[in-house]
Amino acid sequence: MATSNPSVFLLSVNGQIEGANFPCYDDLYCKYCFVYGQDWMPTTGLEEGITQITCKGRQSQKLIWNFPLDITFKSTNPSGWPQLVLSVYGPDVFGNDVVRGYGAIHIPLTPGKHKRTLPMFVPEPTWRLQKFTSWLWGRRPEYTDPKVVAQGEGREVTRVCSQGFVTVIFNIIMKDMKKLGYDSGPSTSSNAQPCGTASGWSTEEQTNL
Amino acid sequence: MASPGASAIRDKLRKQRRTLQETFVKLKHEGDDEQALVPSSGLSEESQHSTMNETQSSEDDPGETLKRTLRAQRQMRRKKLLEKLSAQNSPVEDIEEIPSVPLHSEDEGTGKISKVPSLTSLASKAPKSRASQQSDRFVTRRLEEKLKAARSQGESLRLQEASVVAAGRRRDRPKVTRSDREVDSDADSSQFLPQAASTRVKFRGPTEPVERNRVTADEAYNFFTINFEVQPEEKTSKKSRKSSKERKREEAQVQEEEDEERSQDPSQDHDEDEPLVQDEDGNVFVLEQTSKDFLEVKSAEYIGLRAFAVRHRPLIFTPSSRTVPTSAKLPENMTPRYLEDEGLYVGERLTVSPSNENILENRILRMEEGAKWFGDDGRIISLPDPIKESSSRPPLFHMEDDLDPALQTFYMKPLQSKHTNLSICAADAVLGDYQLDVDVSGLIFSHHPLFSREHVLASRLAQLYDQYLNRQRNNLTEHLTDKLNGLRNTMRNMLEIHSEQNLSQALQQRIVEYSMEVKNTRELRDGEQEKDRTLLKSLVKVWKELKALREHQRFINTPYKLFLRRETVDRESDEREYEKDILSEVWELEAEAEVDYQTKLSEYKKQLDEWKAWRKKQKSKKKKRKKKAQDETEEDDQEASEPEGPPDEGPSKPDTPEKLELDTIVKQVREKAARIRRKPGEAILIPELTASGNVSEGELCPRGEVARRHEVARRFIFVKILYNDKEVSQTNSFPLNPDFRVHFGQIFNLRIVNCPRSITLQVFEDLGSLYTMLAEVYVPVPPSSVLAGNSSIEEFEFSSNQREMFDHEGVGSGVPLSFTGDASDNVILLTSGKLSCCVSWGVGEDNVPLAPPLSQHPGAHHGGQYDAVSPLAPSGNVKKIGEWAMQSRLDPNDPVNASVMQMLKVASSGQVSAPDFFRLEQLQEEFNFASDEELARSRRFRLLALRSQEVPEFRNYKYVPSREREVSEKVFQGYEKRLKEGEMIDTKEHLDFHRALVAKYLQKIREAVIHRFLLASHHFLLSDMVIEEEMPCFGGARLRRVPDRHLRDSTEFLEMRSPKLLKMTGRAEMLNGAGPGILGLNLFHLAEPKRPLRPQRKERKKVTAQNLSDGDIKLLVNILRAYDIPVRRSQGGKAGPSPQGAIQGSDWLVNHVQVRPFVEVSFQRNVFQTTTADGPNPCWNEELQLPFRAPNDDYSVASLQSVKDEVFINIFDEVVREMGARENGESPQTRVEKHWLGSVKIPFSTIYSQSRIEGTFKVKTPAVLLGYSKERSQPNAGVYESVHSLCQGAFITLFITIEPLLQPGESIREKIKELKFDSQEDERLLQAAERFERAAAEGFPGRPCATTAVDLNGKTVFITRYIRPLNPPPEIMSDQPQEDAIQVARFVSLIPSLPDKVSFSGICDLWSTCDQFLMLLAGDEEEHAVLLCNYFLFLGKKAWLIIGTAVPEGLSAYVLTLEQGRYLIWNPSSGQYYGQYDTFCPLQAVGCLVNADNVWLNIQEHVSPMRISFDVSRGVGWRPFFNRFFTHPGLSSVQPEELVYRGSDKTAAVELQERMEKLLRDKVMEWRPQRPTRWNRYCSSALKHFLPSLEQCAVALGSGAHDLAEGHRHELENLLGDNRISGFPLHMAFSEMGPIVEAVHSTGVHTIQTSNVEFALAVYVHPYPNNVLSVWVYLASLVRS
């Protein structure tokens, strides 16, 4: 039903959380969720998910999850563009599950296939002894909500330390963005070059004889 | 014997070593792999022995005697052996001298013995690591020595061997010195260098075989056996060393006896801890023993720091930081030259610290060609400091002032297509805004290669004539002559007039000026006259030449003819004039000469004076010198004469000026006049050039000329027009005329868009096939005022340096040309000419000039020279820059400052005005995405803007439509209304002006608080962002907060992955409760399994509000059971025989159905009901799910907390009525009626903040329930009976919760607390309060404790200040104290309850004082409790405030009174009271008690009021806030001294009553849209009569309620006859209309479906003082039977 005058545009996100590269950790799993603005609504698909626990192979240093993402949003306003928020967890020396990384990324704005690498980070304990006890008890500092990594407010009070990388592949399809007047970049408008004056130059004269 | 003995020992050692070596060599053959193992196996025997020895020795040591015997034995054996071996060993002595044995063998030995794992590597590394080995050996040796020293003390045998030692010592002496030297040298330079060691090894190499040969197996055997016995040490090798050491020890002792070495011994003994390397003594011993020492404990390779430094000294260069003398930096014999001193500009050098500079200089000097880095001044050449003194960015002045009008931004639409693109489509006429007309009219060659000689002359003639004409037109000569005459006249006049008087100073000055002017003018005139004359002469001359040429060549090529017109003049007057002129000139010149002479003369005199003075001086000097010379004889002669030699360059004697003679002047003037002027009387010649002559025909001309003319005819000329260096057009080709003129007469209209930079005309010559460009003419771009109409044609000269030669008559160009044969007047003529053209701006059809505005002209821009300076000109004031330049002392020679200087120069000349402003972000306006009006107009933008401003209505507005038209105007209606009505007071809604005011006031407070909250919510603390373990306290326990944090965690998996959290933290809490939680104890939890197999159940996940949307939240209401529900009473004889009779007939004990209750839960107008149960104590056990919808779809915490909706839990009786005729035998039609029995109201905010509510609640039943009665004494009531006895009414057990569990807003409250309200309390008190509360929270979690409260002004107030006896309204007082209490409680309960959480979004608990409370007429439990408590205190009761938790309110305040030894707990919001042991008391936990004097914290084990003692006077169980140590500081109360009440307003009550009745009637009708609603007036009026009595009854302790109901029923029955009536009075406190309507609706009276139903409604409002109103609504339905 292709209405000529749509009131919403659709953003379909497929892809997968491919894997991660955490040099020091193993047996990790990943949890994802989407954070989006008020004008957005998921129409179909899972908003949250949790992957299997995966461990590194003998040779490979990469953790592979291959966890599919499939979600479609509808929206009226590009403000609050959805973000994918990942948080990675894994057991520490004592077997406690502790957080190994948080990361967030905007869903790519252009249709097509995108491969993104998310740098991950975790909040740091406020002081040394806490660092020790948190290690001992296996309760690292965590964000109250993983979604805070998708927003800028209040981040200045935290200190974080980088941990590793997660690779995500997005396949983006959009509908009706152009019809609503939003141009999301080159891949949609590659064919429609604005036609300007073809002539290379310049001053031309009219001869009145 | 002694020396053989010593040598024998040495020999023994040698042997031992050798055997070891042999064994090693042998072993080595066995293979490398086994080597590591070999030592142990090979030495096992030895080690066994040694260990044996060791044990022996260790046993021996204590027994001194045993040791002695052993030692004696040992000595004996040794002696024997020595004797035996002495003979053989004597020749080896010299070898012995050698201090070290071959190194590798030694190493092997030690390696084996010390069991250093890598033997091979040791061996190979040995030479290198010698140094370390040595040091190690020192250590071991030292130890051994110590041991021995101790042991050998008092050894008797010492003396026996004294001689031996002496001999040995004698031998040792040189050795010692030698080794000393060695050590010294080593220590000095290359002490531990491996090379040195290895050379030594090499040197000693040859001795090895000699030694080896000596050793036999027997000897080795002996050696070993002896050693085993002798040595008490554990290691075999040590034996050998020891023996040697022993010997040495003895030596040392002898020495001790003998001489100065005495002191060394003790020092050795104590020295073991000191560093050994430096120890001289140690070294002596060491070196002595190295050769015999087999043990080598080897440490890691290490080169001492000093040694390392020494070794690297040649490689490392450390430049010194001392100042380098300048002479070293400069080439020899050069003095430093300082450019600054010479006045040259030298930039400021970078500041480098002097030490660094010195280091650098030193380093450079070491380099080759180091000198080239130094400048003439002896310093390193460096660039000037590039950092400018001041920042180049100008400060912005007058920020706060209004913007300068010059700085206002004008928005210009970007003119992209025109001026940025630099291209147009000329065909598009619209675009061509500007038009440039280029008129190329013609071309004249002043020279052309094809000129004939005649042409050359002719053109010369023409040029001269042109010149003549020009001069004639200007007529400068005439003009100057006139001027001169004028000047002369005025001067003459002036002199004549003032001749008599003395000329004044000014006049004289003027005369001087005039004469100067005259002189100048005269000179100018003379020049002009001369030019005129020469021009005329040359004109004539050229014409003559031309004529001569024409005659000579016999044809005429050019039409020029020169006529000279003579104009005769009057000779006499002319002569007179001439003479007069000459005379005046002479006179003038004379005067000038006179003046000149005077000045010169004065000059001369001055010089002469000087000269004379000088001469005098010279003479006197000479005299003096002569005197001197006489005094000093001849040796000074030379010197004296020398200064005389070169005479002082004093002024030479000036020449006397000559006075000019009049004659010479006259002569000069006349000569000049003759030269430059027409002779007097001579006719004036006026030349006239005409082109009227005939040019000879071709046939008359010679061949060369003909060829030339042909050539000329072949040439064509055209002009190309270039605009901005691009060719835009060209003229047609025109043939070159024979007179070398071309006429084009073409006008080109150029439509242009980009700024004209240059217009160029290129003159081309067309030779048929090839073009050659003759010349380029640059035409200036006309100013925009030059339009097509007013422009004149200008001539532009051009020339070309082309070289051309012809073989015909054409003279060519660029080649020498001579008219005379001898080439004396050679000239080289170049092609040149004049192009006449005109460039102007076009004029449009409507006379609009098509010229660009001035600003677009490149010429209109300011010169580029200012660019460098413009940033320096913040205010544009050049003066300021000048001042600045002066202040900062800019170096005018510095090229960096050139631009500034130039600018200043220009500025001082006053030609420049720099722009007087500077601005940033001039594009800002262009970046605005839409204009403000546009934004204001657009509904969508407005919506978005309001949302981002977090306006309550839109804060959570979702899905703002993408298109403007989809945003309806309705969206804003509510908002606009609110804005508009901000100040207006709506009485309609509130029915009461006072209440309306209060509502407004509350609303304002709420907004203020919410605003504060919103601000705070954007202020994040670390704890808001990160969950982190609290710091473990080593003494105190702060772990308590951990569980909250984790429970609050919203993530599902956290739960999954750490199920033990709850359990664990629970234990932590327990520990804390028991005592201080200790880190150590907590560590035990680590041992717990991390993932227990059976995780315990934990709380459900709590959801953050973000994910929620409509329908996600459900209210779960679990209705378990109810007790004591009123039962139906048989209604006389009519209703009695009901259909249930059949059932009742069977085996029911009771002969009628008591009641069939069901529960209906209504929330937000959604109604759900349970199934129907039977009997007065029904059990439903059903769960109902009610959907919840948040206001504005805002599921944030703040919004949820302010939900005012209440959950109504109504109990109904289901009554089945039969309809229709039974007699017909048809199936009976039944109708179900439901009769309201009672209700429980629970506000949603309570549920939300409690997250679950569980308990038994008292059902609020109407005072009179028509048709029902309370079963007072039921025999089978069972166990409950005893419990119920104390209280009346029905009860219902409920469990209510929200699904999913929402996060309560506690964190916000905490945060607000952290934000801290200011306070007027004593800081100490506040701190104590905080401590007390924290201690309570830590020690007794879950027990609410309040010591401070926040008043309406936002100030923290200590809680006891709220308690003060206050007078209740006098109207409600009676004489009976007991009754008074109930009255007062009722009065308090009639004040509407409004939780702070609702009013202030749960942000904080605000406590208003009692007068504020009575004024606002709204407050939550605390205010009620405080007021009630104060009233009770006034009544003389002992009363306390209980801070505790209750159902359903949660944290709440109750009042405790002590009456006749019995504690009563009062619920202030309902006016109910309970005994301490009342089961159904809603108070669940007691946290603390408060009265005016103190606060007591409950520290008893239990919290339930039933299980605690309320006696605060006893120290046990209650911890007081104020105690002996911290006494009550005498806090004054915040309450007023007395409450003033307004009297009850009866008329207002009546009015309200009527309005309410009408409203309710309308509402009931509204709720029954399908059916007609009939009102039974009769019944209504009857009911109205009952209500006041009900009020009375309620006041009167409710004792007669039962009777009252009976009475009502009877009365109604009497009144209404056979109508079945069911109804009830509702009672509530009045706050607003809404809740009353809601309550009526929830009873469901209106839902009755019977057609013949009638309703009766009566409202009664009873006024209490201060506008407290008690509202009664009597509602009844009547069914006619």
Short mmCIF file of N, CA and C in Angstrom, two decimals, chain B residues 225-288:
data_model
loop_
_atom_site.label_atom_id
_atom_site.label_comp_id
_atom_site.label_asym_id
_atom_site.label_seq_id
_atom_site.Cartn_x
_atom_site.Cartn_y
_atom_site.Cartn_z
N THR B 225 89.85 -38.72 51.61
CA THR B 225 89.57 -39.31 52.91
C THR B 225 89.98 -38.36 54.02
N ILE B 226 91.08 -37.78 53.85
CA ILE B 226 91.54 -36.85 54.88
C ILE B 226 90.56 -35.71 55.05
N ASN B 227 90.21 -35.28 53.96
CA ASN B 227 89.33 -34.13 54.02
C ASN B 227 88.03 -34.43 54.71
N PHE B 228 87.55 -35.62 54.43
CA PHE B 228 86.27 -35.95 55.03
C PHE B 228 86.35 -35.92 56.54
N GLU B 229 87.41 -36.41 56.99
CA GLU B 229 87.52 -36.42 58.44
C GLU B 229 87.75 -35.03 59.00
N VAL B 230 88.56 -34.37 58.29
CA VAL B 230 88.97 -33.08 58.80
C VAL B 230 87.81 -32.08 58.77
N GLN B 231 87.11 -32.10 57.69
CA GLN B 231 86.18 -31.00 57.48
C GLN B 231 84.86 -31.19 58.20
N PRO B 232 84.50 -30.30 58.96
CA PRO B 232 83.18 -30.36 59.53
C PRO B 232 82.15 -29.67 58.61
N GLU B 233 82.59 -29.20 57.49
CA GLU B 233 81.67 -28.48 56.59
C GLU B 233 80.84 -29.44 55.77
N GLU B 234 79.83 -28.95 55.17
CA GLU B 234 78.91 -29.83 54.44
C GLU B 234 79.37 -30.05 53.02
N LYS B 235 80.16 -29.19 52.50
CA LYS B 235 80.50 -29.34 51.10
C LYS B 235 81.95 -29.77 50.94
N THR B 236 82.12 -30.63 50.03
CA THR B 236 83.45 -31.21 49.86
C THR B 236 84.45 -30.17 49.49
N SER B 237 84.09 -29.34 48.64
CA SER B 237 85.06 -28.37 48.19
C SER B 237 85.46 -27.44 49.32
N LYS B 238 84.56 -27.24 50.17
CA LYS B 238 84.86 -26.36 51.26
C LYS B 238 85.94 -26.92 52.15
N LYS B 239 85.98 -28.22 52.13
CA LYS B 239 87.04 -28.83 52.93
C LYS B 239 88.37 -28.30 52.51
N SER B 240 88.55 -28.37 51.23
CA SER B 240 89.84 -27.94 50.74
C SER B 240 90.07 -26.49 51.08
N ARG B 241 89.06 -25.76 50.87
CA ARG B 241 89.24 -24.35 51.14
C ARG B 241 89.49 -24.12 52.61
N LYS B 242 88.79 -24.93 53.33
CA LYS B 242 88.91 -24.74 54.74
C LYS B 242 90.32 -25.03 55.23
N SER B 243 90.80 -26.09 54.68
CA SER B 243 92.15 -26.43 55.12
C SER B 243 93.08 -25.26 54.83
N SER B 244 92.91 -24.77 53.67
CA SER B 244 93.77 -23.64 53.34
C SER B 244 93.47 -22.47 54.24
N LYS B 245 92.24 -22.37 54.54
CA LYS B 245 91.85 -21.26 55.35
C LYS B 245 92.36 -21.40 56.77
N GLU B 246 92.27 -22.58 57.17
CA GLU B 246 92.78 -22.86 58.51
C GLU B 246 94.21 -22.39 58.62
N ARG B 247 94.83 -22.75 57.61
CA ARG B 247 96.22 -22.39 57.61
C ARG B 247 96.36 -20.88 57.64
N LYS B 248 95.55 -20.31 56.86
CA LYS B 248 95.65 -18.88 56.76
C LYS B 248 95.27 -18.21 58.07
N ARG B 249 94.27 -18.83 58.59
CA ARG B 249 93.80 -18.34 59.88
C ARG B 249 94.96 -18.31 60.88
N GLU B 250 95.67 -19.37 60.83
CA GLU B 250 96.80 -19.47 61.74
C GLU B 250 97.82 -18.38 61.42
N GLU B 251 97.98 -18.24 60.15
CA GLU B 251 98.92 -17.19 59.75
C GLU B 251 98.49 -15.86 60.33
N ALA B 252 97.26 -15.64 60.14
CA ALA B 252 96.74 -14.35 60.57
C ALA B 252 96.94 -14.17 62.06
N GLN B 253 96.72 -15.27 62.74
CA GLN B 253 96.87 -15.15 64.18
C GLN B 253 98.30 -14.84 64.57
N VAL B 254 99.16 -15.48 63.82
CA VAL B 254 100.57 -15.20 64.10
C VAL B 254 100.85 -13.74 63.84
N GLN B 255 100.32 -13.34 62.78
CA GLN B 255 100.54 -11.94 62.45
C GLN B 255 100.02 -11.05 63.55
N GLU B 256 98.94 -11.48 64.04
CA GLU B 256 98.33 -10.72 65.11
C GLU B 256 99.31 -10.55 66.26
N GLU B 257 99.93 -11.65 66.55
CA GLU B 257 100.93 -11.61 67.61
C GLU B 257 102.05 -10.67 67.23
N GLU B 258 102.40 -10.78 66.02
CA GLU B 258 103.64 -10.12 65.63
C GLU B 258 103.50 -8.61 65.49
N ASP B 259 102.66 -8.23 64.62
CA ASP B 259 102.78 -6.80 64.26
C ASP B 259 101.42 -6.12 63.94
N GLU B 260 101.53 -5.23 63.02
CA GLU B 260 100.43 -4.28 62.83
C GLU B 260 99.16 -4.91 62.30
N GLU B 261 99.25 -6.08 61.74
CA GLU B 261 98.06 -6.70 61.16
C GLU B 261 97.09 -7.17 62.21
N ARG B 262 97.41 -6.86 63.38
CA ARG B 262 96.58 -7.29 64.50
C ARG B 262 95.15 -6.77 64.35
N SER B 263 95.10 -5.60 63.97
CA SER B 263 93.77 -4.98 63.91
C SER B 263 92.90 -5.56 62.80
N GLN B 264 93.52 -6.11 61.81
CA GLN B 264 92.74 -6.61 60.67
C GLN B 264 91.85 -7.78 61.03
N ASP B 265 92.35 -8.54 61.94
CA ASP B 265 91.63 -9.77 62.22
C ASP B 265 90.23 -9.53 62.79
N PRO B 266 90.19 -8.81 63.83
CA PRO B 266 88.83 -8.55 64.35
C PRO B 266 87.95 -7.90 63.30
N SER B 267 88.58 -7.07 62.55
CA SER B 267 87.76 -6.40 61.54
C SER B 267 87.20 -7.40 60.56
N GLN B 268 87.99 -8.37 60.26
CA GLN B 268 87.49 -9.41 59.36
C GLN B 268 86.32 -10.12 59.98
N ASP B 269 86.49 -10.37 61.23
CA ASP B 269 85.43 -11.11 61.90
C ASP B 269 84.11 -10.37 61.88
N HIS B 270 84.21 -9.12 61.94
CA HIS B 270 82.95 -8.36 62.01
C HIS B 270 82.50 -7.85 60.67
N ASP B 271 83.34 -8.09 59.73
CA ASP B 271 83.11 -7.41 58.46
C ASP B 271 82.06 -8.03 57.56
N GLU B 272 81.58 -9.15 57.95
CA GLU B 272 80.81 -9.94 56.97
C GLU B 272 79.63 -9.19 56.36
N ASP B 273 79.18 -8.25 57.09
CA ASP B 273 77.99 -7.57 56.55
C ASP B 273 78.35 -6.44 55.61
N GLU B 274 79.54 -6.02 55.69
CA GLU B 274 79.90 -4.89 54.88
C GLU B 274 80.18 -5.30 53.45
N PRO B 275 80.11 -4.36 52.55
CA PRO B 275 80.46 -4.70 51.17
C PRO B 275 81.91 -5.13 51.11
N LEU B 276 82.09 -6.20 50.38
CA LEU B 276 83.39 -6.83 50.46
C LEU B 276 84.37 -6.33 49.41
N VAL B 277 83.90 -5.85 48.41
CA VAL B 277 84.78 -5.54 47.29
C VAL B 277 85.81 -4.50 47.68
N GLN B 278 85.34 -3.55 48.41
CA GLN B 278 86.24 -2.47 48.75
C GLN B 278 87.20 -2.84 49.90
N ASP B 279 86.88 -3.90 50.47
CA ASP B 279 87.64 -4.25 51.66
C ASP B 279 89.04 -4.72 51.28
N GLU B 280 89.96 -3.97 51.72
CA GLU B 280 91.35 -4.30 51.37
C GLU B 280 91.73 -5.68 51.90
N ASP B 281 91.41 -5.86 53.13
CA ASP B 281 91.77 -7.12 53.78
C ASP B 281 91.20 -8.30 53.06
N GLY B 282 89.95 -8.18 52.84
CA GLY B 282 89.26 -9.28 52.16
C GLY B 282 89.95 -9.59 50.87
N ASN B 283 90.31 -8.54 50.19
CA ASN B 283 90.95 -8.76 48.91
C ASN B 283 92.25 -9.53 49.05
N VAL B 284 92.90 -9.17 50.08
CA VAL B 284 94.17 -9.88 50.29
C VAL B 284 93.92 -11.37 50.41
N PHE B 285 92.95 -11.64 51.21
CA PHE B 285 92.68 -13.06 51.39
C PHE B 285 92.14 -13.69 50.15
N VAL B 286 91.34 -12.97 49.57
CA VAL B 286 90.68 -13.53 48.39
C VAL B 286 91.70 -13.91 47.35
N LEU B 287 92.50 -12.96 47.04
CA LEU B 287 93.39 -13.23 45.93
C LEU B 287 94.38 -14.33 46.27
N GLU B 288 94.63 -14.37 47.49
CA GLU B 288 95.52 -15.44 47.90
C GLU B 288 94.87 -16.78 47.66
#
